Structure formats: structure tokens, C-alpha cells
Amino acid sequence: MDRQRPPDLVTPVTPGTAGPPFPLVFTQMLTPLAERFNRLAEHGLQAVARRLGLDPPLGSPARVTMAVELAPSLDQQVIVPAGTSFSTAPSGGEPRQSFTTLRDATLYSGTLVTAGVLPATSHATGAAVPLAPLAQGAVAGPDECILLVLSRPLPEMTCVLSLPFHPSVPLDGLRWEAWEREGWVPCGASVPVSLPSQAPRFHVLVPGSHTASVFPATGTQPERQGVGLLRCRPAPGGSLTLVADTVDLQVCGDVTAVQGEVIPDEYLGHSDGSAGQSFELRHQISTTHMRPRLEAVRGTRTQVWTMVDSFANSTARDRHFTVDPVANRIRFSPDPLRGALPSADSLLRIPSYHSGGGAAGNVAAGAIVILDHPRAEISAVTNPQDATGGTDPQPSASYNTLSGITASAATALEIEGLVTAGGFGIAAAHCQPPRPGDTMPLLRLSLLPFAQPDGQGRLTPAELLPTADIQATVRTGLGPRLPAGTGLEFVDFPMSEVCATVTVRARPWSSPQDCQNLARAAAAALHRYFCPLPGAGPHSRGWPIGRCPDTGDIHQALADLTDLEAVESAAFQPPGETHLETAVSVTVDAHGLVYSGRHTVICLDSDGQLAATFTG
């Protein structure tokens, strides 16, 4: 029988002798337990991990901004409903990746009613509008503008405009503005390169405040109600000369899509009215971007149930449920005082939930070009920037790294692990070193919250700072787990701004539009690479704390761009500078991070001629 006994976890101590110190006893207990834990089968690892409160990271879906090009001459509101799916084109035998919208999006399309030269001081909605029609040789002087009258306002849409400017007109100083109620507000716009063979194409981002106006009658146009107004002004002291009288307008809008699909109308079965009942889902659920709701139907009565993270704050009347993504099950409260229970014989259904994810969804810019269910109102779709954020599930082999995280936190690793795994919305946490003169135990903790970049991948420094609410939540959750007498102070990460100037060469046969897209995509890739959040950085786990970037990182950030032939030159610049002769190195504090400022990308065609420039 003695041979079948497992070895003692602690070396026996002879009565009457001094025992080993407690840290040694604890180590003797923990080491064999960890060895046995790592020998468990897959289902055992999962079961023990859940009992210990360890939630191994699951796969997360990639997210992407889709540019939807609306059909020409379309003048209407276009609804892109939740569940609209896009996919990549088949390539080299790789499986197709699908992306789905999770919310309805409203896009607007309009047509060009008229355009002309107007004094910049004139009010377009006044009684008299001295609008001179566009014509070959027409000139808009320093105090004039080119007014574009659209059939409707286009808030938050991108107007792609081809204006026949003379090649001598400098394009980098043009000012684009939109009419907002009683004044003009600036628009965002790219700076194209004027080519002899075609008119420059401007991508003008119309602000969300674009409002309807009344355009008075002119000599050639009747009065128009509900129009949208845009104007282009020359650089200070400059002028605009036209070589033709035609203006082309194409309207595009952005929608957000997530890797995977939306599963509609799934019936879970009938409730038996008992506490703690659970129901398995047919598809692997993902709640990262979409929290499902549940309906309990009995006769003609339907009750709606809401997903919560736990039943800790639920009352007996709250219709709440939780989702166990590891077991892929819907669970109701095991305690009738902490969450209501669906009545017996109720039919349970989920109207829709999201399923899908994985690192394979991090596809390159321009890879998603298929609208799975074509519509007459949409002429083309694409993703101007890479899809980001997709991760694969953590394999069970790495559970042993989680087993070191306990309910208490005495080391920096345990503290950082508890904060990032505690559901506080924290992407990274770092314990700053003690300072000379500290007279009491004090934890100085830096927090990096999760944040959502814009369509170009940009984040502001303010978005990388935790709010007071986040700090209070972390303090409440972490404080009781710290050693007794330890104070907690939040300090900001030391942040270093990264600004790069890069010259790239496009592949042969790239069109001018391809070169413009390459310049924008290169800037977006730099923003996503020099970013502290997970999914960025040299290893896609966020920028490493204390690591200084070098020019090799610029090359790595741009390595997978479509239409890129070569990176001709790359350098870091001081914030606000864009000249290679002022190149500098970027210094990062030993306990700091980096974030992207403004990047400038100069794109050359295959012959080495300037084709596009983008700064942003």
C-alpha cells in the first residue's frame, strides 16, 4: 500500500525540531502540484482552470473598416443592415475569410447639381449668389472659391472629386470646407499628385455636421431646397485655374465589419424552471463585439433577457443570463435571489449572435473585395486598411503559465496578470519601480486601457489614458488582493511619440489611384505598428515596454503592403517635421511605451516619379 501512495507534498518535520521557513514550505507544496497539473488531459486542464477562475484567452475576431462605393448618379439614403457580409477573393488556395456588419449603418449618396466660382465672402444661402459657371480657363482668385452644390448633405461620407485644375496649381495648400448651418467648417482631404493624363482626384471627408441648405436661383438653375454645399479655396494668396468645365463625383461611405458571421434565430430548447440550467449553442459564440440577448416565449408572451458578466449585482427580478465561451453555453443563475429564472416550458431562443474569429482574419488592405449579396445601390467594396485584432485561441499547453495567477498578488507579474485578466478593460499593466525615499510599501501602477483607433489606425494620447472610473474599478478589484499595508498609486505610462517620413516605390503597372491607396495604406500600417495596444508592435502583442524603435521597424511595418515594390528611404522625424535632413532617433523610457503621431508617406511610381503623398 505504501508504494501506491503519492509522494508527500511537504517534507515531514521531526517533532521537537525547528521546521523550515514558510516560503520553503509553500514552494515544496506548489512545485509537485504544478507538475501534476501540467500532466492533466485536455478536459482536465480546462476544468481545473475554470475552477481556479482562470479564463484562458479565447480566439478573438478581426475588425476592419470597409469602404462602400455607392452607385454613380444615386441620390438616396442607403441602409447597410446588420448581417451584411463581405469576403476575400480566393487566392492561392487559402480559405476565404468572411466579415459581417453587426449594426445597421446609414449611408448617403447624392449628385452634383451645379458648380461654379463664387466670392469666398458670399453667403451661399443669401438672396443673390453671383455664381460664375465653370469653364475652360476660369480662375478662382485668392478671395474666391469653387462652390459645389450637391443634391443633399452627405454627413460623414467621403466625396471623391475630380477637378480639372491646371497642372501649375499647387494642390497641397487647398482648403476644403462644408456648410454647417450658418458657417463653413473644414473637411479632411487627401492631397493627390497632379498628373498630365488626368484631373487630380480628391478624397474629401465630409464632417458629420454637414447640414441641408437652400440654394437660391441663379441664371441657369432654379432654387433648390435641402442641398449640401462644399467649397474648395486656394492656398492663401494663390489661385485656381481650370482646364475644363467637368467635375466628377463619386460617393463612398465607411462601415465596420467583424470577422465571422451572424447566426440568426437559434432555438435553445425549453426551460424546466430550475436554477442553474444551461444550454449549449450550435456555433462557437464570440461576445467581443456583440452581446446577445435572449427571448423566453410562452404562449403569446415574450420576455427579453439580458447578458451580464456575472450575477453578483443581479436581483431576483432581473432577467439576466451569462455566456460561458469556453464551454459555449448559455447559463442562468444558480441562485434565485441573484437573477430571475425563465418559467417552466418557456421556449428559449436567441434572435442573433456572432460567431467567428482567429488570426487568419488579419488580412491585408485591399483583400476584401466581395459583397456576398450584391445590391444595385453598391458598385464596389474594399478595405483600405488591414484588418486587425484577430487572435487564435490559446492552446491548453500554455495553461501552466496561468496557474501562477492566484487570488492574491505579491509580485509584479501577479499584479499585472490580475489587472489584465480581471475584466477591467485594461490592455497592459506595468508596475513601476520604487523611488528613492519611499518609506512605506507603495505600488505605482501604470495602466493602458483598450481603445478603438479610427479608420486610419490613429489614436490620440488622451485615448491611451485610463479614465477615473477605470482606475476606481481597478482599485476596488485589486486592493484587497495586495499585501497588507501596501498603498496603490496610478501613474501614466511615459509615452514617446513616433513620427516617420517614408518614401516607397509602387509596383510596375500601378495606376495613379493605386499609388494614392498605397500611400494611405502605408501611413495606416505605421499607425498600427507603432501602437501600444495588442495586435500591434513587432510581435503583434502590443509595443514592448521600454523598447526603442529603429528604422528596421518601419520596414517591418510595411512589409506586407499590397502594390509595394520597395521602401526607398525611411527615417524618424521630430514631431511636426517632415524633412529627412532632420532625422532623429526615438528614445523610449525604460518603463514607457510609444504611440504614433503624424506620418508622411511619399509614393513613387515604378519609374521613380512622384505619384502621391499622404500625411496623417
XYZ file of C-alpha atoms in Angstrom:
616
model
C 0.000 0.000 0.000
C 2.813 2.451 0.837
C 4.171 2.077 -2.687
C 0.868 3.313 -4.135
C 0.779 6.454 -2.002
C 1.689 9.676 -3.793
C 4.840 11.389 -2.545
C 4.471 13.769 0.364
C 3.907 17.364 -0.658
C 5.919 18.626 2.331
C 8.977 17.032 3.869
C 7.928 15.659 7.275
C 9.336 17.511 10.270
C 10.520 15.585 13.316
C 8.545 16.670 16.405
C 10.536 18.959 18.658
C 12.801 20.300 15.897
C 12.608 23.678 14.117
C 10.614 23.465 10.924
C 11.572 25.014 7.581
C 10.591 28.644 6.904
C 7.108 29.181 5.435
C 8.284 30.258 1.901
C 10.143 26.951 1.602
C 7.079 25.001 2.748
C 4.923 26.853 0.218
C 7.388 26.092 -2.587
C 7.509 22.421 -1.617
C 3.710 22.299 -1.830
C 3.344 24.228 -5.083
C 6.034 22.544 -7.185
C 4.572 18.995 -7.233
C 1.058 20.396 -7.675
C 2.200 22.325 -10.743
C 3.870 19.212 -12.155
C 0.666 17.177 -11.732
C -1.421 19.996 -13.205
C 0.682 20.038 -16.356
C 0.180 16.282 -16.833
C -3.615 16.557 -16.907
C -5.533 15.704 -20.057
C -7.126 18.470 -22.149
C -10.549 18.306 -20.482
C -8.903 18.189 -17.071
C -6.847 21.292 -17.808
C -9.965 23.172 -18.834
C -11.943 22.023 -15.792
C -9.215 22.927 -13.294
C -8.552 26.255 -14.994
C -12.238 27.203 -14.718
C -12.402 26.110 -11.045
C -9.398 28.310 -10.307
C -11.088 31.246 -12.008
C -8.592 31.235 -14.869
C -10.158 32.133 -18.177
C -7.651 31.172 -20.881
C -7.754 33.688 -23.726
C -10.119 32.600 -26.453
C -9.842 33.472 -30.113
C -10.980 36.982 -30.963
C -12.316 38.214 -34.317
C -10.515 40.679 -36.550
C -12.141 44.027 -37.217
C -11.987 46.069 -40.400
C -13.347 49.282 -41.883
C -14.994 48.672 -45.249
C -15.222 51.416 -47.858
C -18.558 51.069 -49.671
C -18.682 52.810 -53.044
C -22.215 53.806 -53.951
C -23.531 53.620 -57.489
C -22.981 56.712 -59.655
C -25.871 59.185 -60.047
C -27.549 57.733 -56.969
C -29.464 60.265 -54.858
C -30.885 58.495 -51.818
C -30.254 57.136 -48.351
C -28.766 53.632 -48.346
C -29.137 51.331 -45.334
C -26.446 48.692 -44.863
C -28.191 46.364 -42.383
C -26.584 44.296 -39.661
C -25.592 40.935 -41.115
C -24.256 42.337 -44.400
C -21.315 40.108 -45.270
C -18.116 40.727 -47.198
C -15.373 38.263 -48.075
C -11.897 37.998 -49.513
C -11.270 36.868 -53.055
C -9.915 33.305 -53.490
C -6.119 33.405 -53.527
C -3.553 30.641 -53.647
C -5.774 28.016 -52.091
C -6.143 29.949 -48.843
C -9.593 29.697 -47.239
C -11.918 32.613 -47.814
C -12.328 34.982 -44.879
C -15.773 36.422 -44.209
C -16.630 39.641 -42.379
C -20.050 40.768 -41.201
C -21.574 44.024 -40.027
C -23.063 43.808 -36.550
C -25.078 47.041 -36.621
C -27.145 48.924 -39.163
C -25.252 51.699 -40.956
C -26.810 54.597 -42.846
C -25.007 55.923 -45.920
C -25.966 58.880 -48.086
C -25.402 59.396 -51.772
C -26.002 62.497 -53.835
C -25.369 64.034 -57.208
C -23.721 67.245 -58.301
C -26.389 69.866 -59.066
C -24.109 72.666 -60.190
C -20.663 74.108 -59.606
C -19.055 77.474 -60.180
C -16.731 80.200 -58.983
C -18.033 82.266 -56.071
C -16.556 85.069 -53.924
C -15.404 83.437 -50.687
C -17.140 86.136 -48.633
C -20.546 85.478 -50.216
C -23.188 83.596 -48.262
C -24.289 80.743 -50.475
C -27.738 80.840 -48.922
C -28.225 84.562 -49.468
C -30.738 86.179 -51.803
C -28.246 86.785 -54.588
C -25.490 84.349 -55.490
C -23.019 85.629 -58.107
C -22.055 82.132 -59.220
C -19.893 82.040 -62.353
C -20.244 78.679 -64.149
C -17.139 76.543 -64.539
C -15.462 76.854 -67.892
C -12.128 76.210 -69.503
C -9.751 78.935 -68.402
C -11.931 80.049 -65.464
C -9.923 81.322 -62.498
C -10.807 81.429 -58.812
C -8.688 84.158 -57.275
C -7.317 84.479 -53.724
C -10.673 85.774 -52.404
C -12.822 83.310 -54.357
C -13.702 79.646 -54.177
C -15.115 76.830 -56.279
C -18.584 76.047 -54.929
C -20.057 72.570 -55.349
C -23.825 72.236 -54.870
C -24.860 68.664 -54.016
C -28.384 67.280 -54.179
C -28.338 66.551 -50.419
C -25.977 66.878 -47.441
C -23.574 63.953 -47.080
C -22.540 63.791 -43.401
C -19.588 61.508 -42.645
C -19.324 60.399 -46.271
C -16.258 60.590 -48.500
C -16.680 62.522 -51.736
C -14.169 61.516 -54.403
C -13.982 64.595 -56.638
C -12.096 65.039 -59.890
C -11.456 68.722 -60.527
C -9.762 69.767 -63.802
C -7.116 72.063 -62.291
C -4.225 73.329 -64.374
C -1.003 71.377 -63.611
C 0.558 74.574 -62.251
C -1.954 74.762 -59.385
C -0.310 73.684 -56.074
C -2.560 71.075 -54.517
C -1.053 70.792 -51.042
C -2.474 74.094 -49.799
C -6.086 73.775 -50.923
C -8.740 74.273 -48.244
C -11.885 72.154 -48.377
C -14.908 73.266 -46.368
C -18.533 72.187 -45.830
C -21.564 74.318 -44.916
C -22.813 73.812 -41.352
C -25.995 75.737 -40.549
C -24.583 79.270 -40.526
C -20.924 78.868 -41.371
C -18.190 76.915 -43.092
C -16.258 74.156 -41.315
C -13.095 72.401 -42.576
C -13.130 68.964 -44.197
C -10.463 66.321 -44.147
C -8.929 65.735 -47.579
C -6.064 63.815 -49.138
C -3.509 65.593 -51.287
C -3.236 63.891 -54.691
C -0.466 64.465 -57.186
C -1.490 66.221 -60.381
C -0.787 64.028 -63.400
C -0.715 65.275 -67.012
C -3.030 62.480 -68.157
C -5.943 63.080 -65.782
C -7.515 65.501 -63.358
C -6.457 65.104 -59.723
C -8.864 63.136 -57.556
C -9.522 64.445 -54.050
C -10.892 62.267 -51.251
C -12.868 64.769 -49.201
C -14.194 63.552 -45.844
C -17.386 65.487 -45.139
C -17.922 66.250 -41.417
C -20.914 64.846 -39.573
C -22.239 68.384 -39.053
C -22.951 68.844 -42.788
C -26.491 70.241 -42.910
C -29.103 70.985 -45.556
C -29.239 74.464 -47.116
C -31.357 76.453 -49.526
C -29.542 77.419 -52.713
C -31.117 80.447 -54.407
C -31.896 80.590 -58.085
C -29.120 81.578 -60.498
C -29.179 82.417 -64.144
C -29.103 78.737 -65.087
C -30.504 76.925 -62.015
C -33.800 77.226 -60.116
C -33.880 77.489 -56.336
C -33.041 74.190 -54.635
C -34.161 73.118 -51.168
C -32.193 70.710 -48.945
C -28.902 70.830 -50.840
C -25.443 70.182 -49.410
C -22.659 72.685 -50.033
C -18.926 72.094 -50.385
C -16.279 74.532 -51.479
C -12.597 74.496 -52.386
C -10.465 77.548 -51.649
C -6.947 78.189 -52.960
C -3.936 78.436 -50.715
C -3.520 81.911 -49.161
C -2.506 84.302 -51.911
C -2.939 81.654 -54.619
C -5.500 80.987 -57.328
C -7.208 78.059 -59.056
C -7.198 77.746 -62.845
C -9.435 75.243 -64.612
C -8.685 73.499 -67.900
C -12.206 72.060 -68.396
C -15.757 72.504 -67.157
C -16.485 68.963 -65.922
C -16.452 67.747 -62.326
C -16.817 64.065 -61.472
C -18.320 62.973 -58.138
C -18.181 59.529 -56.529
C -19.570 58.993 -53.015
C -18.208 56.395 -50.591
C -19.069 55.528 -47.001
C -17.397 53.503 -44.264
C -18.944 50.632 -42.342
C -17.346 48.462 -39.683
C -17.298 44.692 -40.157
C -16.106 41.900 -37.906
C -14.630 38.561 -38.895
C -17.140 35.721 -38.839
C -20.888 35.561 -39.283
C -24.121 36.431 -37.521
C -26.123 33.347 -36.537
C -29.868 34.116 -36.740
C -32.792 32.645 -34.818
C -31.242 29.802 -32.854
C -33.634 27.872 -30.620
C -32.038 26.533 -27.435
C -34.894 24.385 -26.160
C -37.452 24.572 -23.325
C -36.746 25.786 -19.810
C -37.522 23.419 -16.938
C -37.716 26.317 -14.480
C -34.793 25.112 -12.366
C -31.892 27.193 -11.106
C -28.513 26.929 -12.816
C -29.784 25.398 -16.045
C -27.614 25.848 -19.122
C -27.972 25.382 -22.885
C -25.334 24.613 -25.472
C -25.017 26.729 -28.626
C -24.620 25.174 -32.067
C -21.863 27.592 -33.146
C -18.905 28.936 -31.179
C -20.083 32.251 -29.773
C -17.991 35.424 -29.633
C -19.125 38.281 -27.391
C -16.163 40.598 -28.082
C -18.130 42.941 -30.357
C -21.744 41.782 -29.926
C -23.536 40.875 -26.692
C -26.554 38.713 -27.489
C -29.992 38.949 -25.951
C -32.311 36.037 -25.280
C -36.072 35.642 -25.586
C -38.263 33.362 -23.486
C -41.546 32.665 -25.301
C -44.557 31.142 -23.571
C -47.855 31.330 -25.392
C -48.307 34.870 -26.668
C -45.937 36.381 -24.122
C -42.259 37.089 -24.855
C -39.740 38.121 -22.208
C -36.350 39.578 -23.117
C -33.267 38.532 -21.124
C -30.014 40.488 -20.951
C -26.463 39.160 -20.898
C -24.318 40.105 -17.875
C -20.744 39.205 -16.956
C -21.805 37.805 -13.559
C -24.829 37.588 -11.273
C -23.083 39.485 -8.465
C -25.247 42.602 -8.891
C -28.423 40.848 -10.060
C -31.630 40.743 -8.034
C -34.416 38.180 -8.011
C -36.343 40.231 -10.588
C -33.509 40.804 -13.056
C -33.840 38.709 -16.215
C -30.118 38.048 -16.660
C -28.002 35.272 -18.145
C -24.282 34.716 -18.682
C -22.285 33.241 -21.540
C -19.570 30.669 -20.906
C -17.484 30.977 -24.088
C -15.143 28.133 -23.103
C -17.982 25.630 -22.738
C -20.007 27.513 -25.406
C -23.117 27.539 -23.219
C -25.800 29.962 -22.048
C -26.221 29.816 -18.258
C -28.944 31.044 -15.913
C -28.417 31.978 -12.291
C -27.793 29.124 -9.828
C -29.263 31.323 -7.063
C -32.898 32.504 -7.498
C -32.034 35.538 -5.339
C -29.325 36.553 -7.822
C -31.194 36.587 -11.102
C -34.637 35.508 -12.252
C -35.315 32.140 -13.868
C -37.334 31.508 -17.057
C -40.582 29.788 -16.253
C -41.042 26.115 -16.978
C -41.987 25.197 -20.553
C -40.763 28.564 -21.923
C -39.225 28.242 -25.369
C -35.782 29.905 -25.371
C -34.305 31.481 -28.496
C -31.507 33.863 -29.378
C -32.501 36.231 -32.212
C -28.870 36.560 -33.307
C -25.309 36.174 -32.062
C -21.838 36.486 -33.531
C -19.567 33.555 -34.269
C -16.051 33.519 -35.665
C -12.525 34.778 -35.122
C -8.868 33.899 -35.471
C -5.561 35.303 -36.632
C -6.392 34.330 -40.229
C -8.770 37.309 -40.285
C -5.901 39.807 -40.158
C -5.944 40.192 -43.933
C -4.079 42.872 -45.868
C -5.563 46.085 -47.189
C -7.461 45.562 -50.437
C -8.074 41.857 -49.810
C -11.812 42.108 -49.023
C -13.492 42.950 -52.320
C -16.626 40.784 -52.472
C -20.102 41.813 -51.326
C -21.625 38.389 -50.739
C -25.134 39.548 -51.664
C -24.785 42.185 -54.418
C -27.020 45.260 -54.367
C -27.797 47.706 -57.162
C -27.011 50.684 -54.893
C -23.439 49.489 -54.232
C -20.908 49.424 -57.051
C -17.782 48.237 -55.196
C -16.384 47.426 -51.752
C -12.847 47.188 -50.383
C -10.881 47.530 -47.158
C -8.462 50.482 -47.445
C -6.546 49.319 -44.352
C -5.517 45.960 -42.938
C -7.935 44.031 -40.758
C -6.565 43.839 -37.206
C -7.259 42.281 -33.837
C -7.799 38.642 -34.821
C -6.196 36.106 -32.473
C -6.249 32.330 -32.230
C -7.432 30.539 -29.069
C -4.736 29.884 -26.508
C -3.734 26.197 -26.554
C -4.020 24.188 -23.377
C -0.237 23.770 -23.322
C 0.022 27.337 -22.077
C -2.396 26.911 -19.146
C 0.585 26.308 -16.881
C 1.555 29.950 -17.317
C -1.862 30.877 -15.973
C -1.600 28.653 -12.933
C 0.751 31.138 -11.303
C -2.038 33.730 -11.076
C -3.747 33.317 -7.726
C -6.366 35.197 -5.783
C -3.615 37.259 -4.137
C -0.904 39.352 -5.723
C 2.528 39.662 -4.155
C 4.778 40.000 -7.216
C 4.767 42.415 -10.132
C 3.901 39.574 -12.533
C 0.899 38.519 -10.452
C -0.346 42.094 -10.138
C -0.046 42.766 -13.878
C -1.711 39.433 -14.674
C -4.633 40.091 -12.333
C -5.259 43.542 -13.805
C -5.162 42.485 -17.454
C -7.204 39.300 -16.876
C -9.695 40.856 -14.476
C -12.160 42.258 -16.992
C -11.284 45.895 -16.233
C -10.799 46.876 -19.888
C -7.015 47.069 -19.454
C -4.776 46.061 -22.354
C -1.495 46.304 -20.426
C -0.414 46.981 -16.866
C 3.079 47.670 -15.549
C 4.428 48.033 -12.035
C 6.785 50.997 -11.952
C 9.944 50.601 -9.844
C 10.115 52.054 -6.321
C 11.572 55.517 -5.934
C 14.395 56.525 -3.615
C 12.989 57.783 -0.357
C 9.894 55.567 -0.263
C 9.227 54.908 3.410
C 6.211 52.627 3.073
C 5.120 49.883 0.671
C 3.638 51.653 -2.339
C 2.607 50.137 -5.667
C 2.879 52.578 -8.569
C 0.832 51.058 -11.368
C 0.614 52.207 -14.992
C -2.498 51.217 -16.934
C -3.117 51.126 -20.682
C -6.837 50.877 -21.499
C -8.228 49.268 -24.608
C -9.100 51.880 -27.258
C -10.579 51.820 -30.748
C -8.420 53.504 -33.428
C -10.062 55.454 -36.222
C -10.257 54.190 -39.798
C -6.635 55.204 -40.414
C -5.430 53.385 -37.295
C -4.794 56.590 -35.327
C -5.131 57.087 -31.591
C -4.769 60.255 -29.568
C -2.676 60.339 -26.369
C -5.852 61.013 -24.377
C -7.388 57.738 -25.615
C -4.419 55.847 -24.136
C -5.029 57.164 -20.615
C -7.325 55.315 -18.170
C -10.400 57.188 -17.017
C -11.097 57.858 -13.357
C -13.830 55.190 -13.471
C -11.376 52.569 -14.757
C -8.865 53.472 -12.066
C -11.565 53.230 -9.382
C -12.653 49.811 -10.690
C -9.074 48.505 -10.687
C -8.506 49.865 -7.192
C -11.643 48.115 -5.925
C -10.743 44.801 -7.552
C -7.010 44.822 -6.853
C -6.798 46.491 -3.440
C -7.984 43.512 -1.331
C -5.506 41.221 -3.052
C -2.411 43.290 -2.283
C -0.218 42.533 0.724
C -1.488 44.227 3.882
C -0.318 47.804 4.242
C 0.501 48.294 0.558
C -0.638 51.581 -0.950
C -1.748 51.935 -4.586
C -0.962 54.912 -6.809
C -1.727 55.212 -10.527
C 0.902 56.842 -12.740
C 0.758 57.362 -16.502
C 2.973 55.399 -18.825
C 5.839 57.565 -20.142
C 4.845 57.906 -23.804
C 7.154 58.642 -26.747
C 5.642 59.998 -29.970
C 6.808 58.312 -33.183
C 6.689 60.277 -36.455
C 8.133 58.762 -39.627
C 8.827 60.023 -43.140
C 8.969 57.223 -45.692
C 9.483 57.065 -49.450
C 8.056 53.961 -51.112
C 8.039 52.707 -54.694
C 4.912 51.157 -56.181
C 4.958 48.002 -58.248
C 5.079 48.249 -62.054
C 1.751 48.927 -63.751
C 0.289 50.504 -60.592
C -2.283 53.127 -61.531
C -2.256 56.650 -60.004
C -5.148 55.578 -57.793
C -3.149 52.513 -56.692
C -0.286 54.840 -55.720
C -2.618 57.044 -53.689
C -4.065 53.988 -51.968
C -0.561 52.696 -51.260
C 0.454 55.967 -49.614
C -2.630 55.930 -47.375
C -2.225 52.216 -46.567
C 1.453 52.725 -45.676
C 0.567 55.507 -43.237
C -2.142 53.324 -41.701
C 0.309 50.422 -41.348
C 2.749 52.687 -39.496
C -0.018 53.837 -37.149
C -0.990 50.264 -36.370
C 2.604 49.081 -35.907
C 3.812 51.860 -33.605
C 0.928 51.348 -31.215
C 0.960 50.009 -27.630
C -2.269 48.005 -27.953
C -2.460 44.222 -28.509
C -2.306 43.308 -32.199
C 0.382 45.934 -32.860
C 4.136 46.051 -32.477
C 6.866 43.776 -33.797
C 5.243 40.612 -32.393
C 1.551 41.643 -32.564
C 1.302 41.720 -28.760
C 1.487 45.469 -28.360
C 4.621 47.577 -28.258
C 7.140 46.089 -25.795
C 7.639 48.229 -22.706
C 10.940 50.108 -22.810
C 11.859 49.128 -26.387
C 13.220 51.889 -28.638
C 12.112 51.664 -32.289
C 14.587 51.761 -35.148
C 14.256 52.147 -38.912
C 14.103 48.376 -39.278
C 10.709 48.552 -37.611
C 9.487 50.848 -40.397
C 10.479 48.264 -42.999
C 8.781 45.506 -40.994
C 5.589 47.559 -40.634
C 5.334 47.994 -44.415
C 6.452 44.510 -45.459
C 3.020 43.101 -46.321
C 1.509 46.048 -48.211
C -0.221 45.370 -51.491
C 1.357 47.145 -54.528
C 4.597 47.870 -52.599
C 7.750 47.257 -54.640
C 10.334 48.692 -52.234
C 10.934 51.101 -49.371
C 13.346 53.664 -50.817
C 14.075 55.565 -47.592
C 12.808 55.663 -44.036
C 13.561 57.909 -41.089
C 12.085 59.158 -37.844
C 11.361 62.868 -37.542
C 10.748 65.175 -34.599
C 7.014 65.822 -34.145
C 5.917 68.460 -36.642
C 8.870 67.911 -39.034
C 8.685 66.109 -42.378
C 12.189 66.559 -43.834
C 14.669 63.716 -43.984
C 17.600 66.000 -43.130
C 16.130 66.368 -39.623
C 16.066 62.613 -38.971
C 16.314 61.648 -35.297
C 16.258 58.538 -33.165
C 13.325 57.795 -30.874
C 14.169 57.355 -27.202
C 11.767 55.397 -25.006
C 11.797 55.377 -21.224
C 12.782 52.033 -19.709
C 9.213 51.728 -18.391
C 7.473 53.569 -21.234
C 5.635 52.944 -24.481
C 5.310 54.523 -27.927
C 2.370 55.889 -29.887
C 2.025 57.200 -33.440
C 2.000 60.880 -34.294
C 1.802 62.077 -37.897
C 3.473 60.027 -40.629
C 4.355 61.254 -44.110
C 4.482 58.761 -46.982
C 5.845 59.734 -50.410
C 4.947 57.256 -53.130
C 6.926 56.969 -56.352
C 5.755 55.127 -59.431
C 7.820 52.355 -60.978
C 9.782 54.969 -62.977
C 10.768 56.854 -59.826
C 8.430 59.784 -60.477
C 6.392 61.331 -57.687
C 2.910 59.789 -57.765
C 1.257 60.523 -54.401
C 1.877 61.984 -50.966
C -0.062 61.394 -47.788
C 0.410 62.936 -44.352
C -1.715 61.970 -41.417
